[in-house]
Amino acid sequence: MVDDAALRRTVTQIFEKLGVSPDDAAEAGEVLTMTDLRGVETHGVSNMLRAYVRDYKAGKLDPRPGWRMVRESPGTAVIDAERRLGIIIGPKAMRLAVEKARRVGVGVVTVFNSGHFGAIGHFAMQAAEQNMVGVCFTGAGLSVVPTFASKPLLGTNPIALAAPARHEAPMLFDAATSAIAGNKIRLAMRVGSPLLPGWVTDKDGTPIMEEKPIFDRDDVYQAPLGGTREQGSHKGYGFALMAEVLSTVLSGALPTMLVPGSGSKNHFAAYNIEAFTDLEQFKDTMDTMLRTLRTAKPAAGQERVLYPGLSEAEEIQHRRAHGIPLHKEVIQWFAECTSEFGLAPLVTMR
Amino acid sequence: MVDDAALRRTVTQIFEKLGVSPDDAAEAGEVLTMTDLRGVETHGVSNMLRAYVRDYKAGKLDPRPGWRMVRESPGTAVIDAERRLGIIIGPKAMRLAVEKARRVGVGVVTVFNSGHFGAIGHFAMQAAEQNMVGVCFTGAGLSVVPTFASKPLLGTNPIALAAPARHEAPMLFDAATSAIAGNKIRLAMRVGSPLLPGWVTDKDGTPIMEEKPIFDRDDVYQAPLGGTREQGSHKGYGFALMAEVLSTVLSGALPTMLVPGSGSKNHFAAYNIEAFTDLEQFKDTMDTMLRTLRTAKPAAGQERVLYPGLSEAEEIQHRRAHGIPLHKEVIQWFAECTSEFGLAPLVTMR
């Protein structure tokens, strides 16, 4: 267990040692720590931090502050990240979208040529904290097979939306447009549990419809949300393409299917609620709607009805009070990393 | 078979007889005819026109032109449709969004308190024809059961995106966030074919996972895209809520779960491509991406890989040349309707 403040401090120090400016390092520490506080461990320190450290050391990521503005209008901007890390560029891009939305009602900023963006729900939440609706789309990777195709041409291309409420936890939706996240395949393999029908395809692109364990990640590709055409995989495929158009093509960049390894492309949108309606009325309606969902009678055998963002908000409260659980192996990695950089060790809770 | 020009003419005349202004009637005739040309029969004249005629006659729809602007900013507007028909308000709302996008880079117009919006892909395409990316979200209806819940609290809430290409057919994605469209359940019942696992839930909200025929539409509710939690229904549910927030709550309106029968709510967004990147480069990239998808090697047993909008574009070419097929029973309805209104009969091709 680690305290979130201790984790934020050590992560920030590691980024500084990698040559990142203090402000940018603090930004990165905040994104990663909040991601772990929300319980989105797939995108927190355990999985991602060591990849970032490796990529900075290998010169794949550029630690310099700033970015290159490619085009700008009152409501929009396009940023060339020039291989800077996405979790550092993301907060700035969403702040710019929020600023534009404050002036003209809606702001959209697209970013291309960047490193990994982490859990994009974080950036959507930034807008929600400014009394706006935040939306993000990502085009990145090459692991998902379009319906009827025989090889992966799209990434897991997540889509996120956050909206503020008054008393209820804010709505926070953040989902890959694939049937399941890539990291979950690795997790299932590690614990030897079978993948469910429609989660992946064989190397010919045919959806695997038996429940069976996978022993090699390279034996399968990912299926779009829906799994098969009959179950709606053409919709998951369409959502993935939607994310590609709004983040990649609308950045003037090329999709990963045309230039593998071309980095992440992202779309940050902020909708200024006050440009649309009364802010207090918006929050009241969100409250009533989310409470209606949360208190709906569950189906037989189900415990309760959740809405997107509810369990994340509960996890934040719990982890702020009791700490963030980190695997022994991750604690070990921190020990080596801080020692290598001559930093004080990560303070654990016991 | 009917010629599209003949269909457009008769549909327009019917709307005029219902008290709609000539301009608005022409707009409605265009939306419905294009929808049938694209092969989206669920939302064309066969299914929807008679419902519209019935609702105008019953006074549920208001034929007056115009609307009430509730709030406006350089990039945004909110419209109270005051019970006017969605397929008449939609083209105007998207035109307003396009106009705003021309000035500030992006335009968003939300509309509430309206009649049915037809196939929302049509409005997204309007933006694509103006060299913009068009996006629509709809919140309407009460037929989809949130993951783990026991009763429907959301509509099929479709999401659409259209983007122009150069030589390839434009991308046109238009999908309900439910596992299958409501009309397809009715169709399956009519022909006695079984519903597939995960398409619907029983009246307790539990997803039905056996393949079995349904005899009464009221015996089932609709499942979100994904079907079950394991197959990702929480994502379909999240997308449905996303559409609700962006169209309903961002209109200052109440979701249908709180006010049943409160009409459609819509979100129209236009992204001015030239505010983001070079228009010609955008079209080239779309072409290369869409061609890569279209010519990808199909999985074993599959004929070809499609992209969203490809079969619709092919259908338009085919139906423009050979006519739009209408069921005998629909032709019969047209005969009665035109005769009642004292209009010339719909000209059929043979």
XYZ file of C-alpha atoms in Angstrom:
700
model
C 0.000 0.000 0.000
C 1.147 3.508 -0.777
C -0.322 6.852 0.116
C -1.371 8.806 -3.001
C 0.660 11.877 -1.987
C 3.800 9.749 -1.590
C 3.197 8.076 -4.956
C 2.624 11.426 -6.670
C 5.841 12.793 -5.170
C 8.048 9.884 -6.199
C 6.559 9.648 -9.707
C 7.107 13.394 -10.183
C 10.719 13.070 -9.061
C 11.329 10.209 -11.496
C 10.031 12.316 -14.390
C 12.295 15.187 -13.336
C 15.270 12.848 -13.370
C 14.320 11.879 -16.922
C 14.849 15.489 -17.973
C 11.229 16.602 -17.862
C 10.584 20.128 -16.517
C 9.239 20.382 -12.927
C 5.820 21.572 -14.166
C 5.521 18.801 -16.731
C 6.754 16.214 -14.228
C 4.086 17.338 -11.753
C 1.460 17.033 -14.507
C 2.569 13.475 -15.315
C 2.632 12.559 -11.613
C -0.891 13.859 -11.204
C -2.301 11.955 -14.215
C -0.731 8.636 -13.206
C -1.626 8.941 -9.516
C -5.252 9.923 -10.234
C -5.488 6.980 -12.630
C -4.373 4.627 -9.866
C -6.683 6.332 -7.358
C -9.596 5.642 -9.732
C -8.609 1.981 -9.785
C -7.714 2.014 -13.481
C -4.547 0.030 -12.815
C -4.079 -0.979 -16.429
C -3.091 2.639 -17.140
C -1.469 3.614 -13.819
C 2.060 3.342 -12.476
C 2.266 -0.476 -12.444
C 1.843 -0.937 -16.156
C 2.787 2.334 -17.753
C 5.469 4.122 -15.705
C 8.247 1.672 -16.487
C 7.365 1.825 -20.191
C 7.635 5.613 -20.086
C 10.985 5.453 -18.251
C 12.264 2.964 -20.832
C 11.115 5.115 -23.759
C 12.679 8.308 -22.368
C 15.963 6.458 -21.810
C 15.848 5.059 -25.342
C 15.282 8.548 -26.731
C 11.874 7.588 -28.138
C 10.191 10.282 -26.055
C 11.253 13.921 -26.046
C 11.342 15.489 -22.520
C 11.363 19.120 -23.745
C 8.443 21.300 -22.638
C 6.129 22.920 -25.180
C 4.660 21.789 -28.468
C 4.200 22.974 -32.058
C 0.864 24.609 -32.910
C 0.050 23.576 -36.479
C -3.243 25.376 -37.035
C -5.628 27.404 -34.850
C -9.080 29.001 -35.025
C -11.310 30.512 -32.287
C -12.822 27.105 -31.478
C -10.095 24.687 -32.595
C -6.382 23.919 -32.589
C -4.083 21.208 -33.913
C -0.902 20.303 -32.028
C 2.138 18.384 -33.250
C 3.413 16.801 -30.008
C 6.779 16.009 -31.605
C 7.156 12.749 -29.637
C 6.353 14.263 -26.266
C 4.538 12.056 -23.771
C 0.742 12.078 -24.059
C 0.047 12.256 -20.330
C 2.018 15.528 -20.308
C 0.469 16.956 -23.499
C -3.080 15.809 -22.644
C -3.760 18.136 -19.672
C -2.500 21.127 -21.696
C -4.537 20.197 -24.762
C -7.727 19.885 -22.703
C -7.001 23.183 -20.937
C -6.726 24.835 -24.350
C -10.035 23.235 -25.418
C -11.669 24.521 -22.202
C -10.298 28.025 -22.819
C -11.726 28.028 -26.347
C -15.061 26.686 -25.095
C -15.198 29.520 -22.571
C -14.950 32.015 -25.432
C -17.017 30.440 -28.237
C -19.074 27.739 -26.468
C -17.163 24.674 -27.654
C -13.474 23.929 -28.081
C -11.780 21.095 -29.947
C -8.042 20.398 -29.906
C -6.482 17.518 -31.815
C -2.964 16.244 -31.121
C -0.799 13.930 -33.222
C 2.685 12.454 -33.125
C 2.697 11.913 -29.359
C 3.625 9.222 -26.865
C 1.086 7.231 -24.851
C -1.974 9.071 -23.500
C -2.766 6.887 -20.499
C -6.412 6.674 -19.397
C -8.129 9.367 -21.487
C -11.010 9.637 -19.020
C -8.626 11.753 -16.958
C -8.655 14.540 -19.564
C -12.430 14.376 -19.973
C -12.678 14.814 -16.173
C -10.518 17.956 -16.371
C -13.287 19.592 -18.394
C -15.978 18.323 -16.008
C -14.097 19.993 -13.130
C -14.395 23.271 -15.077
C -18.176 22.881 -15.404
C -17.959 21.614 -18.942
C -18.682 18.333 -20.659
C -15.383 16.769 -21.728
C -15.004 14.266 -24.557
C -11.890 12.459 -25.815
C -11.237 10.124 -28.732
C -7.974 8.281 -29.370
C -6.565 6.638 -32.466
C -3.563 4.476 -31.582
C -2.239 0.981 -32.005
C -2.913 -1.841 -34.407
C -4.586 -4.754 -32.653
C -8.275 -4.770 -33.631
C -9.612 -6.622 -36.672
C -12.411 -4.851 -38.604
C -15.556 -6.941 -39.101
C -14.974 -9.565 -41.861
C -11.259 -8.663 -42.192
C -8.347 -11.041 -41.630
C -5.835 -8.736 -39.933
C -5.799 -5.887 -37.408
C -6.084 -2.435 -38.977
C -7.293 -0.381 -36.017
C -6.251 0.273 -32.449
C -8.411 -0.242 -29.383
C -9.303 3.456 -29.970
C -10.989 4.444 -26.696
C -13.748 7.032 -26.308
C -14.364 8.953 -23.067
C -16.930 11.422 -21.772
C -17.162 13.173 -18.409
C -19.944 15.424 -17.126
C -20.354 17.090 -13.733
C -23.227 16.425 -11.326
C -24.068 18.140 -8.027
C -24.285 15.499 -5.270
C -23.839 12.361 -7.345
C -20.384 11.259 -8.469
C -19.675 12.767 -11.898
C -20.381 10.653 -14.951
C -17.122 9.285 -16.319
C -17.295 6.941 -19.294
C -13.992 5.658 -20.692
C -14.052 2.569 -22.861
C -12.032 0.906 -25.572
C -14.029 0.211 -28.730
C -12.629 -3.341 -28.723
C -14.489 -6.222 -27.051
C -11.968 -6.204 -24.196
C -8.836 -4.242 -23.357
C -5.493 -5.613 -24.541
C -4.150 -5.693 -20.994
C -7.030 -7.939 -19.919
C -5.975 -10.572 -22.449
C -2.515 -10.567 -20.883
C -4.052 -10.761 -17.404
C -6.266 -13.728 -18.378
C -3.244 -15.507 -19.852
C -1.190 -14.892 -16.711
C -3.826 -16.441 -14.432
C -4.695 -19.156 -16.975
C -8.374 -18.243 -17.206
C -10.209 -18.746 -20.492
C -11.127 -15.895 -22.814
C -14.859 -15.589 -23.412
C -16.505 -16.048 -26.839
C -16.162 -13.044 -29.136
C -13.306 -11.365 -27.287
C -10.599 -12.237 -29.794
C -10.147 -13.620 -33.305
C -7.744 -16.211 -34.640
C -4.883 -15.162 -36.902
C -7.231 -15.400 -39.880
C -9.603 -12.803 -38.373
C -12.343 -15.310 -37.532
C -13.905 -14.581 -34.113
C -13.128 -17.350 -31.607
C -16.466 -18.426 -30.187
C -15.388 -21.194 -27.785
C -14.379 -20.353 -24.266
C -10.731 -21.317 -24.171
C -7.466 -20.312 -22.546
C -4.806 -18.565 -24.649
C -1.142 -19.280 -24.039
C 0.493 -16.835 -26.404
C -0.672 -13.242 -26.880
C 0.521 -13.500 -30.488
C -1.944 -16.313 -31.225
C -4.895 -13.930 -31.332
C -6.047 -10.535 -32.514
C -8.641 -8.370 -30.767
C -12.282 -8.262 -31.880
C -14.251 -5.005 -31.988
C -16.927 -4.432 -29.317
C -19.715 -6.843 -30.274
C -17.353 -9.677 -31.252
C -19.241 -10.983 -34.297
C -21.286 -9.285 -37.005
C -24.451 -10.836 -35.542
C -23.677 -9.397 -32.104
C -22.874 -5.960 -33.517
C -19.102 -5.984 -34.154
C -19.726 -3.653 -37.106
C -20.775 -1.059 -34.506
C -17.609 -1.525 -32.423
C -15.641 -1.277 -35.689
C -17.559 1.890 -36.616
C -16.866 3.494 -33.226
C -13.147 2.675 -33.637
C -13.181 4.365 -37.058
C -15.066 7.334 -35.611
C -12.243 7.784 -33.080
C -9.698 7.462 -35.902
C -11.362 10.163 -38.031
C -11.868 12.597 -35.142
C -8.375 12.242 -33.725
C -6.088 11.176 -36.558
C -7.507 12.428 -39.867
C -8.772 15.617 -38.184
C -5.164 16.224 -37.054
C -3.876 15.996 -40.609
C -2.078 12.814 -39.532
C -2.071 9.305 -40.990
C -3.813 6.388 -39.268
C -1.607 3.719 -37.725
C -2.783 1.217 -40.370
C -0.860 3.318 -42.923
C 2.130 4.254 -40.748
C 2.697 1.691 -37.978
C 4.476 3.178 -34.971
C 3.297 6.703 -35.763
C 2.271 7.363 -32.162
C -1.006 8.402 -30.575
C -3.517 10.795 -32.061
C -6.105 12.403 -29.819
C -9.196 14.569 -29.918
C -10.067 16.734 -26.913
C -13.469 18.433 -26.876
C -14.915 20.723 -24.207
C -18.546 21.886 -24.242
C -19.174 24.953 -22.087
C -22.404 24.015 -20.311
C -23.353 27.664 -19.748
C -23.315 28.261 -23.507
C -26.066 25.630 -23.771
C -28.169 25.884 -20.625
C -28.262 26.932 -17.001
C -25.367 25.270 -15.163
C -27.362 24.587 -12.004
C -30.184 23.039 -14.002
C -27.646 20.846 -15.834
C -26.238 19.574 -12.550
C -29.698 18.938 -11.127
C -30.687 16.934 -14.190
C -27.443 14.934 -14.058
C -28.138 14.212 -10.374
C -31.678 13.027 -11.019
C -30.663 10.917 -14.001
C -27.649 9.313 -12.323
C -29.618 8.686 -9.106
C -32.395 7.074 -11.132
C -29.838 4.722 -12.680
C -28.005 4.040 -9.398
C -31.194 3.232 -7.503
C -32.912 1.249 -10.274
C -34.052 -2.217 -9.241
C -31.330 -4.683 -10.256
C -32.020 -7.721 -12.461
C -32.323 -11.039 -10.626
C -28.984 -12.099 -9.159
C -27.373 -8.679 -9.614
C -26.333 -6.605 -6.647
C -26.864 -3.087 -7.923
C -26.983 -0.904 -11.005
C -23.891 1.181 -11.662
C -23.439 4.184 -13.893
C -20.139 4.995 -15.628
C -17.872 6.708 -13.094
C -19.634 5.545 -9.926
C -17.234 2.771 -8.937
C -14.264 4.971 -9.905
C -15.500 7.686 -7.512
C -15.941 5.101 -4.750
C -12.461 3.766 -5.428
C -10.963 7.268 -5.102
C -12.541 7.691 -1.652
C -11.426 4.255 -0.555
C -7.870 4.585 -1.842
C -7.428 8.113 -0.481
C -8.342 6.726 2.946
C -6.614 3.354 2.815
C -3.859 3.746 0.229
C -3.213 2.429 -3.267
C -2.359 -1.280 -3.457
C 0.764 -1.988 -5.496
C 2.081 -5.429 -6.373
C 5.298 -6.459 -4.554
C 6.985 -6.618 -7.919
C 6.017 -2.997 -8.668
C 7.348 -1.858 -5.269
C 10.574 -3.660 -6.150
C 10.765 -1.822 -9.490
C 10.294 1.513 -7.660
C 13.129 0.606 -5.261
C 15.492 -0.064 -8.163
C 14.394 2.991 -10.113
C 14.699 5.474 -7.226
C 18.048 3.992 -6.210
C 19.340 4.291 -9.796
C 18.263 7.940 -9.925
C 19.565 8.693 -6.426
C 16.053 9.484 -5.167
C 14.529 8.817 -1.769
C 12.671 5.483 -1.850
C 8.910 5.374 -2.402
C 7.276 5.553 1.034
C 4.987 2.564 1.543
C 2.288 2.420 4.205
C 3.431 -0.847 5.777
C -40.538 -0.026 -57.669
C -40.686 3.745 -57.648
C -38.376 6.330 -59.125
C -36.757 8.483 -56.405
C -37.893 11.730 -58.044
C -41.500 10.500 -58.108
C -41.285 9.415 -54.478
C -39.771 12.745 -53.416
C -42.544 14.628 -55.242
C -45.416 12.675 -53.716
C -43.958 12.725 -50.201
C -43.454 16.491 -50.473
C -47.054 16.962 -51.611
C -48.358 14.901 -48.694
C -46.465 17.092 -46.221
C -47.881 20.212 -47.863
C -51.397 18.822 -47.456
C -50.651 18.331 -43.759
C -50.143 22.093 -43.444
C -46.359 22.130 -43.680
C -44.809 25.016 -45.663
C -43.538 24.180 -49.188
C -39.897 24.625 -48.120
C -40.282 22.431 -45.061
C -42.241 19.839 -47.038
C -39.435 19.688 -49.617
C -36.914 19.213 -46.779
C -38.928 16.327 -45.329
C -39.361 14.774 -48.798
C -35.604 14.947 -49.337
C -34.688 13.357 -45.983
C -37.132 10.451 -46.382
C -36.289 9.792 -50.028
C -32.520 9.858 -49.417
C -33.023 7.481 -46.494
C -34.823 5.034 -48.796
C -32.201 5.524 -51.518
C -29.523 4.538 -48.976
C -31.456 1.368 -48.245
C -32.223 2.368 -44.644
C -35.822 1.214 -45.015
C -36.458 1.096 -41.282
C -36.397 4.906 -41.306
C -37.774 5.631 -44.786
C -41.282 6.089 -46.143
C -42.519 2.540 -45.455
C -42.137 2.698 -41.721
C -42.126 6.335 -40.813
C -44.256 8.368 -43.224
C -47.574 6.967 -42.066
C -46.583 7.581 -38.437
C -45.815 11.208 -39.286
C -49.137 11.612 -41.144
C -50.991 10.113 -38.180
C -49.209 12.396 -35.673
C -49.885 15.567 -37.701
C -53.543 14.601 -37.986
C -53.734 13.933 -34.245
C -52.184 17.337 -33.535
C -49.147 15.770 -31.882
C -46.849 17.461 -34.401
C -46.878 21.178 -35.144
C -46.635 21.986 -38.905
C -45.642 25.655 -38.395
C -42.259 26.706 -39.815
C -39.506 28.069 -37.569
C -38.321 27.246 -34.085
C -37.458 28.931 -30.793
C -33.777 29.729 -30.180
C -33.184 29.223 -26.457
C -29.499 30.127 -26.188
C -26.722 30.973 -28.645
C -22.963 31.571 -28.695
C -20.481 31.865 -31.608
C -19.965 28.084 -31.714
C -23.212 26.769 -30.226
C -27.002 27.045 -30.181
C -29.913 25.372 -28.418
C -33.270 25.012 -30.186
C -36.677 24.271 -28.698
C -38.423 22.505 -31.605
C -41.840 22.986 -29.973
C -43.153 19.639 -31.278
C -42.068 20.193 -34.860
C -40.987 17.140 -36.829
C -37.316 16.182 -36.440
C -36.693 15.439 -40.114
C -37.705 19.050 -40.823
C -35.732 20.602 -37.934
C -32.660 18.387 -38.461
C -31.451 19.817 -41.791
C -31.804 23.373 -40.431
C -29.997 22.536 -37.197
C -27.084 20.972 -39.068
C -26.938 23.941 -41.452
C -26.655 26.232 -38.427
C -23.874 24.034 -36.988
C -22.039 24.166 -40.336
C -22.389 27.964 -40.449
C -20.908 28.260 -36.960
C -18.103 25.841 -37.839
C -17.280 27.999 -40.860
C -16.776 30.971 -38.526
C -15.112 29.454 -35.428
C -13.925 26.007 -36.591
C -16.559 23.878 -34.862
C -20.309 24.260 -34.423
C -22.653 22.411 -32.082
C -26.446 22.755 -32.092
C -28.665 20.837 -29.701
C -32.423 20.451 -30.226
C -35.079 19.289 -27.779
C -38.830 18.808 -27.696
C -39.086 17.569 -31.261
C -40.790 14.814 -33.219
C -38.943 11.868 -34.745
C -35.538 12.512 -36.348
C -35.441 9.650 -38.855
C -32.037 8.233 -39.773
C -29.597 10.712 -38.211
C -26.810 9.706 -40.601
C -28.589 11.950 -43.104
C -27.735 15.077 -41.078
C -24.124 13.979 -40.554
C -23.890 13.588 -44.361
C -25.092 17.169 -44.822
C -21.929 18.358 -43.079
C -19.745 15.969 -45.107
C -21.189 17.493 -48.294
C -19.955 20.885 -47.013
C -16.406 19.543 -46.530
C -16.869 19.091 -42.816
C -17.026 16.132 -40.471
C -20.587 15.764 -39.207
C -21.553 14.053 -35.963
C -25.016 13.432 -34.462
C -26.196 11.987 -31.176
C -29.824 11.254 -30.281
C -31.545 10.681 -26.963
C -35.040 9.288 -27.475
C -37.249 6.431 -26.440
C -37.314 4.047 -23.525
C -36.533 0.526 -24.641
C -32.972 -0.317 -23.580
C -32.110 -1.843 -20.199
C -28.882 -0.562 -18.571
C -26.397 -3.281 -17.598
C -27.607 -5.071 -14.394
C -30.931 -3.150 -14.343
C -34.394 -4.694 -14.528
C -36.218 -2.177 -16.696
C -35.546 0.028 -19.719
C -34.300 3.516 -18.845
C -32.647 4.546 -22.109
C -33.565 4.769 -25.779
C -31.714 3.088 -28.617
C -29.833 6.445 -28.725
C -28.047 6.303 -32.087
C -24.699 7.917 -32.886
C -23.668 8.934 -36.415
C -20.553 10.318 -38.093
C -19.947 11.248 -41.724
C -16.701 12.371 -43.345
C -15.941 13.176 -46.986
C -13.431 11.308 -49.137
C -12.243 12.050 -52.682
C -12.819 8.961 -54.877
C -14.050 6.535 -52.241
C -17.642 6.652 -51.023
C -17.822 8.931 -47.965
C -17.633 7.326 -44.542
C -21.099 7.188 -43.018
C -21.493 5.509 -39.655
C -24.984 5.473 -38.125
C -25.712 2.958 -35.395
C -28.037 2.453 -32.472
C -26.215 1.874 -29.185
C -28.516 -1.102 -28.542
C -27.564 -4.644 -29.586
C -30.058 -4.501 -32.458
C -32.558 -1.968 -33.753
C -36.120 -2.122 -32.403
C -37.532 -2.523 -35.901
C -35.413 -5.627 -36.449
C -37.064 -7.334 -33.491
C -40.444 -6.686 -35.114
C -39.121 -7.966 -38.446
C -37.770 -11.175 -36.863
C -41.119 -11.743 -35.146
C -43.015 -11.213 -38.385
C -40.972 -13.833 -40.240
C -40.797 -16.138 -37.196
C -37.001 -16.232 -37.077
C -35.268 -16.565 -33.707
C -33.556 -13.670 -31.951
C -29.851 -14.273 -31.316
C -28.309 -14.494 -27.838
C -27.752 -11.127 -26.164
C -30.096 -9.124 -28.392
C -32.868 -8.735 -25.836
C -33.581 -9.217 -22.142
C -36.563 -10.761 -20.392
C -38.979 -8.561 -18.448
C -36.698 -8.838 -15.432
C -33.749 -7.338 -17.342
C -31.815 -10.600 -17.609
C -30.211 -11.002 -21.053
C -31.780 -13.886 -23.013
C -28.895 -16.078 -24.117
C -30.746 -18.852 -25.951
C -31.580 -18.475 -29.597
C -35.372 -18.428 -29.602
C -38.285 -16.908 -31.463
C -40.307 -14.134 -29.809
C -44.039 -13.941 -30.356
C -44.889 -10.721 -28.562
C -42.773 -7.556 -28.758
C -43.891 -6.777 -25.213
C -42.271 -9.946 -23.870
C -38.789 -8.477 -24.144
C -36.711 -5.358 -23.617
C -33.683 -4.372 -25.681
C -30.113 -5.045 -24.511
C -27.323 -2.480 -24.980
C -24.666 -3.183 -27.638
C -22.614 -6.042 -26.156
C -25.627 -7.890 -24.721
C -24.105 -9.020 -21.425
C -21.597 -7.453 -19.035
C -19.011 -10.058 -20.089
C -19.447 -9.162 -23.752
C -19.250 -5.425 -23.051
C -22.872 -4.299 -22.536
C -21.562 -1.689 -20.071
C -19.914 -0.054 -23.089
C -23.127 -0.029 -25.127
C -24.877 1.365 -22.033
C -22.134 4.010 -21.683
C -22.473 5.058 -25.328
C -26.245 5.382 -24.866
C -25.672 7.627 -21.838
C -23.088 9.630 -23.788
C -25.735 10.334 -26.430
C -28.204 11.275 -23.663
C -25.813 13.779 -22.059
C -24.726 15.377 -25.344
C -28.233 15.716 -26.757
C -30.639 15.872 -23.832
C -28.851 17.318 -20.789
C -26.816 19.653 -23.030
C -30.141 20.977 -24.345
C -31.353 21.813 -20.857
C -33.972 19.073 -21.342
C -34.911 16.068 -19.240
C -34.068 12.507 -20.306
C -36.950 10.293 -21.377
C -36.433 8.124 -18.272
C -37.638 11.114 -16.221
C -40.327 12.384 -18.614
C -41.638 9.597 -20.848
C -43.025 10.915 -24.128
C -40.919 14.073 -24.003
C -39.855 13.708 -27.636
C -36.468 13.492 -29.297
C -33.350 15.356 -28.252
C -30.477 15.744 -30.681
C -26.923 16.951 -30.914
C -25.571 18.173 -34.258
C -21.824 18.849 -34.540
C -19.895 20.086 -37.552
C -16.083 20.214 -37.641
C -14.706 22.512 -40.332
C -11.903 20.410 -41.817
C -10.011 23.474 -43.035
C -9.783 24.787 -39.473
C -7.852 21.610 -38.626
C -5.846 20.663 -41.699
C -5.562 20.927 -45.462
C -8.853 19.795 -47.016
C -7.213 17.994 -49.930
C -4.866 16.152 -47.595
C -7.834 15.134 -45.445
C -9.640 13.680 -48.458
C -6.517 11.855 -49.643
C -6.032 10.298 -46.218
C -9.695 9.278 -46.062
C -9.337 7.691 -49.502
C -6.220 5.734 -48.565
C -7.698 4.604 -45.246
C -11.080 3.591 -46.675
C -9.470 1.840 -49.655
C -7.156 -0.046 -47.280
C -10.214 -1.273 -45.382
C -12.259 -2.045 -48.517
C -9.469 -4.044 -50.135
C -8.279 -5.840 -46.976
C -8.158 -9.628 -47.302
C -11.410 -11.021 -45.897
C -11.500 -13.619 -43.130
C -12.170 -17.193 -44.283
C -15.720 -17.581 -45.606
C -16.315 -13.828 -45.866
C -16.851 -12.169 -49.198
C -15.341 -8.749 -48.617
C -14.546 -6.133 -46.005
C -16.927 -3.190 -45.853
C -16.488 0.192 -44.266
C -19.395 2.205 -42.798
C -21.167 3.953 -45.670
C -19.885 1.763 -48.513
C -22.977 -0.395 -49.001
C -25.208 2.678 -48.551
C -23.336 4.436 -51.397
C -23.698 1.356 -53.601
C -27.390 1.173 -52.757
C -27.900 4.804 -53.792
C -26.349 4.114 -57.218
C -28.396 0.966 -57.678
C -31.697 2.490 -56.566
C -31.189 5.681 -58.579
C -30.788 3.485 -61.654
C -33.362 0.799 -60.931
C -35.813 2.417 -58.540
C -36.717 2.020 -54.869
C -38.541 -1.206 -54.000
C -41.697 -0.623 -51.946
C -43.881 -3.346 -50.464
C -47.301 -3.790 -52.138
C -48.879 -2.829 -48.860
C -46.940 0.474 -48.791
C -47.987 1.251 -52.374
C -51.568 0.587 -51.249
C -51.146 3.031 -48.334
C -49.836 5.687 -50.741
C -52.879 5.141 -53.002
C -55.273 5.716 -50.102
C -53.326 8.673 -48.745
C -53.007 10.531 -52.068
C -56.639 9.850 -52.856
C -57.738 11.179 -49.454
C -55.694 14.351 -49.984
C -56.839 14.755 -53.614
C -53.279 14.295 -54.885
C -52.087 12.594 -58.066
C -51.206 8.966 -57.287
C -47.588 7.948 -56.615
C -46.070 7.004 -59.987
C -44.705 3.463 -59.844
C -42.203 2.069 -62.348
C -44.256 -0.991 -63.290
